[in-house]
GROMACS .gro file of C-alpha atoms in nm:
model
  372
    1MET     CA    1   9.290  10.183   8.107
    2VAL     CA    2   9.528  10.359   8.351
    3GLU     CA    3   9.394  10.544   8.629
    4PHE     CA    4   9.559  10.848   8.794
    5ILE     CA    5   9.527  10.881   9.166
    6THR     CA    6   9.663  11.183   9.390
    7MET     CA    7   9.657  11.264   9.757
    8ALA     CA    8   9.527  11.544   9.963
    9PRO     CA    9   9.794  11.683  10.211
   10THR     CA   10   9.548  11.676  10.516
   11SER     CA   11   9.842  11.724  10.748
   12GLY     CA   12   9.967  12.050  10.588
   13ASP     CA   13  10.145  12.137  10.263
   14SER     CA   14  10.498  12.305  10.217
   15GLU     CA   15  10.696  12.459   9.925
   16TYR     CA   16  11.010  12.318  10.105
   17VAL     CA   17  11.036  11.971  10.269
   18GLY     CA   18  11.182  11.896  10.612
   19ALA     CA   19  11.204  12.273  10.722
   20VAL     CA   20  11.136  12.349  11.075
   21THR     CA   21  10.976  12.638  11.233
   22GLY     CA   22  11.000  12.662  11.619
   23ASP     CA   23  11.153  12.429  11.846
   24SER     CA   24  10.985  12.090  11.791
   25LYS     CA   25  11.167  11.812  11.600
   26ASN     CA   26  10.872  11.560  11.554
   27VAL     CA   27  10.900  11.378  11.224
   28ASN     CA   28  10.590  11.378  11.009
   29GLY     CA   29  10.562  11.120  10.741
   30TRP     CA   30  10.359  11.354  10.509
   31THR     CA   31  10.522  11.687  10.515
   32GLY     CA   32  10.868  11.652  10.709
   33THR     CA   33  10.727  11.825  11.018
   34SER     CA   34  10.398  11.943  11.104
   35GLU     CA   35  10.564  12.279  11.205
   36GLY     CA   36  10.728  12.301  10.877
   37ALA     CA   37  10.393  12.306  10.695
   38ASP     CA   38  10.328  12.663  10.566
   39ARG     CA   39  10.007  12.579  10.432
   40LYS     CA   40   9.751  12.462  10.668
   41PRO     CA   41   9.478  12.189  10.576
   42THR     CA   42   9.198  12.419  10.573
   43LEU     CA   43   8.864  12.303  10.418
   44LYS     CA   44   8.917  12.601  10.145
   45TYR     CA   45   9.284  12.445  10.063
   46ILE     CA   46   9.193  12.054  10.057
   47LYS     CA   47   8.859  12.159   9.864
   48ALA     CA   48   9.092  12.340   9.598
   49VAL     CA   49   9.315  12.031   9.576
   50ALA     CA   50   9.022  11.813   9.539
   51GLN     CA   51   8.851  12.032   9.273
   52ALA     CA   52   9.224  12.051   9.088
   53ALA     CA   53   9.248  11.684   9.079
   54GLU     CA   54   8.909  11.633   8.939
   55LYS     CA   55   8.959  11.897   8.655
   56GLY     CA   56   9.310  11.752   8.577
   57GLY     CA   57   9.184  11.398   8.501
   58PHE     CA   58   9.277  11.222   8.811
   59SER     CA   59   9.010  10.937   8.891
   60THR     CA   60   9.085  10.927   9.274
   61LEU     CA   61   9.185  11.131   9.575
   62LEU     CA   62   9.354  10.951   9.845
   63LEU     CA   63   9.296  11.086  10.204
   64PRO     CA   64   9.570  10.932  10.427
   65THR     CA   65   9.578  10.839  10.782
   66GLY     CA   66   9.851  10.888  11.035
   67GLY     CA   67  10.111  11.154  11.061
   68ASN     CA   68   9.913  11.423  11.226
   69CYS     CA   69   9.634  11.387  10.912
   70LEU     CA   70   9.299  11.507  10.956
   71ASP     CA   71   9.035  11.225  10.986
   72SER     CA   72   9.001  11.089  10.633
   73LEU     CA   73   8.636  10.992  10.663
   74VAL     CA   74   8.527  11.341  10.780
   75VAL     CA   75   8.735  11.486  10.509
   76ALA     CA   76   8.587  11.268  10.245
   77SER     CA   77   8.235  11.344  10.354
   78HIS     CA   78   8.280  11.715  10.308
   79LEU     CA   79   8.475  11.707   9.970
   80ALA     CA   80   8.198  11.466   9.840
   81ALA     CA   81   7.966  11.783   9.837
   82TYR     CA   82   8.219  11.997   9.643
   83THR     CA   83   8.293  11.769   9.351
   84GLU     CA   84   8.106  11.564   9.104
   85ARG     CA   85   8.310  11.272   8.950
   86ILE     CA   86   8.616  11.221   9.149
   87ASN     CA   87   8.630  10.926   9.373
   88TYR     CA   88   8.750  10.928   9.744
   89LEU     CA   89   8.999  10.652   9.848
   90PHE     CA   90   9.009  10.704  10.223
   91ALA     CA   91   9.249  10.533  10.470
   92VAL     CA   92   9.137  10.339  10.774
   93ARG     CA   93   9.346  10.163  11.034
   94PRO     CA   94   9.184   9.836  11.161
   95GLY     CA   95   9.293   9.902  11.518
   96PHE     CA   96   9.098  10.218  11.559
   97THR     CA   97   8.737  10.115  11.458
   98ALA     CA   98   8.517   9.821  11.424
   99PRO     CA   99   8.463   9.667  11.103
  100ALA     CA  100   8.087   9.673  11.118
  101ILE     CA  101   8.100  10.048  11.214
  102PHE     CA  102   8.323  10.161  10.963
  103ALA     CA  103   8.124   9.950  10.700
  104ASN     CA  104   7.813  10.158  10.787
  105GLN     CA  105   8.006  10.484  10.768
  106PHE     CA  106   8.169  10.370  10.435
  107ALA     CA  107   7.822  10.290  10.286
  108THR     CA  108   7.660  10.600  10.374
  109LEU     CA  109   7.921  10.800  10.225
  110ASP     CA  110   7.900  10.572   9.898
  111TYR     CA  111   7.507  10.629   9.903
  112TRP     CA  112   7.548  11.007   9.936
  113SER     CA  113   7.832  11.040   9.718
  114LYS     CA  114   7.656  10.825   9.434
  115GLY     CA  115   7.908  10.535   9.441
  116ARG     CA  116   8.230  10.749   9.481
  117ALA     CA  117   8.383  10.589   9.794
  118GLN     CA  118   8.690  10.363   9.815
  119VAL     CA  119   8.880  10.213  10.083
  120ASN     CA  120   9.255  10.181  10.172
  121ILE     CA  121   9.336   9.937  10.470
  122VAL     CA  122   9.659  10.064  10.630
  123THR     CA  123   9.774   9.799  10.886
  124GLY     CA  124  10.099   9.954  11.005
  125GLY     CA  125  10.295  10.268  11.049
  126SER     CA  126  10.538  10.393  11.339
  127SER     CA  127  10.486  10.151  11.642
  128LYS     CA  128  10.525  10.480  11.842
  129GLU     CA  129  10.275  10.651  11.655
  130LEU     CA  130  10.020  10.342  11.667
  131ALA     CA  131  10.082  10.328  12.041
  132SER     CA  132  10.001  10.664  12.094
  133ASP     CA  133   9.650  10.590  11.950
  134GLY     CA  134   9.623  10.287  12.163
  135ASP     CA  135   9.739  10.007  11.921
  136THR     CA  136  10.005   9.802  12.079
  137LEU     CA  137   9.974   9.486  11.893
  138GLU     CA  138  10.298   9.381  11.750
  139HIS     CA  139  10.349   9.354  11.361
  140SER     CA  140  10.254   9.003  11.272
  141ASN     CA  141   9.945   9.031  11.491
  142ARG     CA  142   9.833   9.360  11.345
  143TYR     CA  143   9.833   9.181  11.005
  144HIS     CA  144   9.598   8.883  11.149
  145ARG     CA  145   9.380   9.126  11.264
  146THR     CA  146   9.368   9.314  10.926
  147ARG     CA  147   9.295   8.981  10.764
  148GLU     CA  148   8.976   8.954  10.990
  149PHE     CA  149   8.896   9.294  10.940
  150ILE     CA  150   8.894   9.269  10.568
  151ASP     CA  151   8.708   8.957  10.576
  152VAL     CA  152   8.436   9.102  10.764
  153LEU     CA  153   8.409   9.397  10.534
  154ASN     CA  154   8.371   9.203  10.236
  155ARG     CA  155   8.133   8.989  10.400
  156LEU     CA  156   7.910   9.290  10.516
  157PHE     CA  157   7.945   9.437  10.186
  158THR     CA  158   7.802   9.114   9.999
  159GLU     CA  159   7.600   8.880  10.242
  160ASP     CA  160   7.260   8.956  10.373
  161GLU     CA  161   7.354   8.837  10.743
  162PHE     CA  162   7.622   8.620  10.897
  163ASP     CA  163   7.808   8.519  11.233
  164TYR     CA  164   8.180   8.586  11.286
  165ASN     CA  165   8.387   8.409  11.529
  166GLY     CA  166   8.730   8.527  11.493
  167GLU     CA  167   9.028   8.593  11.717
  168PHE     CA  168   8.989   8.979  11.700
  169TYR     CA  169   8.620   9.022  11.592
  170GLN     CA  170   8.324   8.823  11.690
  171LEU     CA  171   7.965   8.922  11.545
  172LYS     CA  172   7.640   8.789  11.558
  173GLY     CA  173   7.362   8.847  11.300
  174ALA     CA  174   7.606   9.097  11.129
  175HIS     CA  175   7.445   9.268  10.851
  176LEU     CA  176   7.432   9.603  10.664
  177ALA     CA  177   7.119   9.813  10.638
  178ARG     CA  178   7.221   9.955  10.293
  179LYS     CA  179   7.515   9.836  10.125
  180PRO     CA  180   7.751  10.007   9.896
  181LEU     CA  181   7.626  10.068   9.537
  182GLN     CA  182   7.876   9.820   9.421
  183LYS     CA  183   8.125   9.601   9.607
  184PRO     CA  184   8.422   9.858   9.678
  185GLU     CA  185   8.768   9.750   9.577
  186ILE     CA  186   9.013   9.687   9.868
  187PHE     CA  187   9.328   9.897   9.836
  188PHE     CA  188   9.611   9.754  10.041
  189GLY     CA  189   9.983   9.767  10.060
  190GLY     CA  190  10.268   9.623  10.259
  191SER     CA  191  10.621   9.473  10.169
  192SER     CA  192  10.649   9.207  10.452
  193ALA     CA  193  10.591   8.846  10.377
  194ILE     CA  194  10.277   8.859  10.583
  195ALA     CA  195  10.134   9.171  10.416
  196LYS     CA  196  10.184   9.005  10.068
  197ASP     CA  197   9.999   8.683  10.194
  198VAL     CA  198   9.714   8.910  10.330
  199ALA     CA  199   9.708   9.099  10.003
  200SER     CA  200   9.700   8.798   9.766
  201ASP     CA  201   9.422   8.658   9.981
  202LEU     CA  202   9.182   8.964  10.011
  203ALA     CA  203   9.292   9.271   9.853
  204ASP     CA  204   9.186   9.387   9.517
  205VAL     CA  205   9.459   9.660   9.449
  206TYR     CA  206   9.794   9.590   9.562
  207MET     CA  207   9.982   9.936   9.654
  208LEU     CA  208  10.336   9.982   9.600
  209TRP     CA  209  10.571  10.289   9.676
  210GLY     CA  210  10.793  10.388   9.364
  211GLU     CA  211  11.110  10.204   9.350
  212THR     CA  212  11.338  10.134   9.065
  213LEU     CA  213  11.182   9.932   8.757
  214GLU     CA  214  11.371   9.611   8.868
  215ASN     CA  215  11.248   9.630   9.232
  216THR     CA  216  10.885   9.710   9.131
  217LYS     CA  217  10.877   9.408   8.910
  218GLN     CA  218  11.025   9.188   9.178
  219GLN     CA  219  10.747   9.299   9.413
  220ILE     CA  220  10.468   9.270   9.136
  221ASP     CA  221  10.557   8.944   9.032
  222GLU     CA  222  10.584   8.785   9.369
  223VAL     CA  223  10.247   8.904   9.479
  224LYS     CA  224  10.109   8.790   9.145
  225ARG     CA  225  10.251   8.426   9.179
  226LEU     CA  226  10.083   8.420   9.543
  227ALA     CA  227   9.747   8.546   9.403
  228GLU     CA  228   9.760   8.315   9.107
  229GLN     CA  229   9.805   8.006   9.365
  230LYS     CA  230   9.494   8.125   9.510
  231GLY     CA  231   9.312   8.172   9.192
  232ARG     CA  232   9.313   8.539   9.229
  233VAL     CA  233   9.392   8.835   9.014
  234LEU     CA  234   9.495   9.162   9.150
  235SER     CA  235   9.541   9.516   9.023
  236TYR     CA  236   9.857   9.698   9.105
  237SER     CA  237   9.919  10.073   9.165
  238VAL     CA  238  10.248  10.248   9.221
  239SER     CA  239  10.314  10.585   9.405
  240PHE     CA  240  10.569  10.859   9.330
  241GLN     CA  241  10.651  11.216   9.404
  242VAL     CA  242  10.698  11.433   9.097
  243VAL     CA  243  10.925  11.717   9.047
  244LEU     CA  244  10.891  11.880   8.701
  245GLY     CA  245  11.086  12.137   8.499
  246GLU     CA  246  11.085  12.296   8.163
  247THR     CA  247  11.405  12.106   8.102
  248GLU     CA  248  11.570  11.811   8.304
  249GLU     CA  249  11.823  12.054   8.443
  250GLN     CA  250  11.556  12.286   8.571
  251ALA     CA  251  11.371  11.977   8.730
  252TRP     CA  252  11.677  11.880   8.912
  253ALA     CA  253  11.740  12.225   9.039
  254ASN     CA  254  11.367  12.227   9.152
  255ALA     CA  255  11.436  11.881   9.335
  256GLU     CA  256  11.737  12.030   9.505
  257LYS     CA  257  11.535  12.349   9.608
  258LEU     CA  258  11.269  12.113   9.788
  259ILE     CA  259  11.520  12.018  10.053
  260SER     CA  260  11.736  12.331  10.056
  261LYS     CA  261  11.596  12.416  10.386
  262ALA     CA  262  11.592  12.085  10.566
  263ASP     CA  263  11.687  12.078  10.916
  264PRO     CA  264  12.002  11.864  10.965
  265THR     CA  265  11.877  11.765  11.307
  266LEU     CA  266  11.563  11.641  11.139
  267LEU     CA  267  11.738  11.428  10.915
  268THR     CA  268  11.929  11.263  11.185
  269LEU     CA  269  11.615  11.215  11.359
  270LYS     CA  270  11.428  11.070  11.067
  271ASN     CA  271  11.723  10.818  11.024
  272GLU     CA  272  11.735  10.730  11.399
  273GLN     CA  273  11.339  10.648  11.359
  274MET     CA  274  11.364  10.460  11.074
  275GLN     CA  275  11.622  10.230  11.229
  276LYS     CA  276  11.382  10.136  11.515
  277GLY     CA  277  11.084  10.101  11.301
  278GLU     CA  278  10.924   9.770  11.193
  279ALA     CA  279  10.806   9.877  10.825
  280VAL     CA  280  10.991   9.665  10.562
  281GLY     CA  281  10.904   9.866  10.284
  282VAL     CA  282  11.006  10.199  10.453
  283LYS     CA  283  11.379  10.020  10.525
  284ARG     CA  284  11.365   9.929  10.144
  285LEU     CA  285  11.331  10.297  10.048
  286HIS     CA  286  11.598  10.397  10.302
  287ASP     CA  287  11.836  10.151  10.161
  288LEU     CA  288  11.794  10.273   9.809
  289MET     CA  289  11.851  10.620   9.953
  290ALA     CA  290  12.160  10.539  10.148
  291SER     CA  291  12.301  10.331   9.862
  292THR     CA  292  12.273  10.619   9.597
  293LYS     CA  293  12.408  10.904   9.854
  294GLU     CA  294  12.739  10.951   9.643
  295ASN     CA  295  12.512  10.970   9.329
  296ASN     CA  296  12.311  11.277   9.479
  297PHE     CA  297  12.050  10.980   9.560
  298VAL     CA  298  11.969  10.927   9.178
  299ILE     CA  299  11.872  10.560   9.168
  300ALA     CA  300  11.774  10.527   8.815
  301PRO     CA  301  11.707  10.769   8.514
  302ASN     CA  302  11.467  11.048   8.655
  303LEU     CA  303  11.424  10.856   8.973
  304TRP     CA  304  11.544  11.048   9.292
  305ALA     CA  305  11.534  10.925   9.651
  306GLY     CA  306  11.658  11.277   9.793
  307LEU     CA  307  11.309  11.315   9.960
  308THR     CA  308  11.360  10.986  10.141
  309GLN     CA  309  11.601  11.167  10.388
  310VAL     CA  310  11.292  11.357  10.532
  311LEU     CA  311  10.979  11.167  10.429
  312SER     CA  312  10.825  10.834  10.518
  313GLY     CA  313  10.633  10.617  10.296
  314ASN     CA  314  10.579  10.751   9.935
  315SER     CA  315  10.905  10.948   9.907
  316ILE     CA  316  11.085  10.845   9.574
  317ALA     CA  317  11.035  11.106   9.314
  318LEU     CA  318  11.023  11.134   8.917
  319VAL     CA  319  11.230  11.419   8.815
  320GLY     CA  320  11.249  11.544   8.500
  321SER     CA  321  11.073  11.728   8.191
  322ALA     CA  322  10.723  11.637   8.129
  323ASP     CA  323  10.782  11.433   7.828
  324GLN     CA  324  11.073  11.231   8.064
  325VAL     CA  325  10.819  11.171   8.342
  326ALA     CA  326  10.563  11.062   8.096
  327GLN     CA  327  10.784  10.820   7.936
  328ARG     CA  328  10.899  10.684   8.291
  329ILE     CA  329  10.539  10.632   8.399
  330VAL     CA  330  10.461  10.431   8.090
  331GLU     CA  331  10.771  10.204   8.176
  332TYR     CA  332  10.560  10.104   8.505
  333VAL     CA  333  10.245  10.068   8.322
  334GLU     CA  334  10.438   9.820   8.088
  335LEU     CA  335  10.508   9.615   8.411
  336GLY     CA  336  10.168   9.564   8.472
  337VAL     CA  337  10.040   9.872   8.686
  338ASP     CA  338   9.732  10.015   8.602
  339LYS     CA  339   9.697  10.284   8.879
  340ILE     CA  340   9.942  10.572   8.908
  341LEU     CA  341   9.948  10.775   9.212
  342LEU     CA  342  10.133  11.101   9.168
  343ARG     CA  343  10.200  11.389   9.427
  344GLY     CA  344  10.440  11.662   9.490
  345PHE     CA  345  10.517  11.947   9.699
  346PRO     CA  346  10.348  12.195   9.720
  347HIS     CA  347  10.054  11.959   9.627
  348LEU     CA  348   9.792  12.205   9.466
  349GLU     CA  349  10.043  12.327   9.194
  350THR     CA  350  10.204  11.978   9.125
  351ILE     CA  351   9.849  11.839   9.080
  352GLU     CA  352   9.763  12.124   8.848
  353GLN     CA  353  10.085  12.042   8.647
  354VAL     CA  354  10.027  11.676   8.617
  355GLY     CA  355   9.670  11.737   8.511
  356GLU     CA  356   9.811  11.969   8.237
  357LEU     CA  357  10.140  11.823   8.137
  358ILE     CA  358  10.167  11.444   8.229
  359ILE     CA  359   9.838  11.271   8.210
  360PRO     CA  360   9.755  11.386   7.833
  361ARG     CA  361  10.125  11.271   7.741
  362VAL     CA  362  10.095  10.943   7.914
  363ARG     CA  363   9.762  10.877   7.760
  364ALA     CA  364   9.873  10.972   7.424
  365LEU     CA  365  10.198  10.737   7.472
  366LEU     CA  366   9.997  10.461   7.568
  367ALA     CA  367   9.740  10.520   7.276
  368ASN     CA  368  10.006  10.524   7.036
  369LYS     CA  369  10.161  10.215   7.155
  370GLN     CA  370   9.827  10.048   7.135
  371ALA     CA  371   9.778  10.145   6.768
  372VAL     CA  372  10.115  10.008   6.654
   0.00000   0.00000   0.00000
């Protein structure tokens, strides 16, 4: 059974990506710039996004961290009161909270939402951004800390009481007064070798950013081999932007419109920041973008890297008619992906479109394949 996930734009939302108002040129990983967000992340707007996702058949709403995002845990605790079924996958960075404190926060939300809390562990991001929040560990040590963080979480979620003597965390008589209704899946991503080692050891869902089918298969096969060596089986998710049109031609016109107001100075700044960054996955997407510049950033049928000029992270877009996009998604499902994260600009309208046009088509295509 394929699950559909989407994301709440908790740093703001826009009709155009990379547009700048005012003098600031601070790159924001989710919207291009915070100043360019023409829809503020108010409770009213993010609530509408959550309710549209639930109505449209999404199982889960991701609440991101970093990039000027509102606090994911606080947002999840509010939204749970306005919805009935949708799960809240909220991101947490191990460098900013102790695992025992986070476990109690998580369990509280899980209890009040009747089991709708899920966790996405986010190790990295921009070194500059991390340092601004007080996290100055270098890349490999951040993953060593993440390993301990997840290990402590898993034990708190399953054991009555234990001691822990790690390099980053030391606990005596650790316990959780009220455990989650069921042990939550750990969502985790990362393209570096050390990230994949941690994922294959401790994660339940390995998260990938959308790339070509060939690149995605390579990533899944590598993590799958590591997990099999350790006697583990993981689930896999892949994330895409979505740009739809009644025809393919209209979809590509809509894609070009998205970046038609991108500030040239911002594009240069984004490129410079990428060159200084440590994130392996971000560099992979940047290389895809750069290698297809002469082809209008088309990296495969209905697959576009144009947004990677402005966005960090999940920036590869599925562009086409509803039938084309649904078919492309099925191709990723056939690689072994069982969770599909779809988002776009502006988020509310894209979520409504995906719920109406894409999710039913994908389910029908998969049902037909199973019936054969």
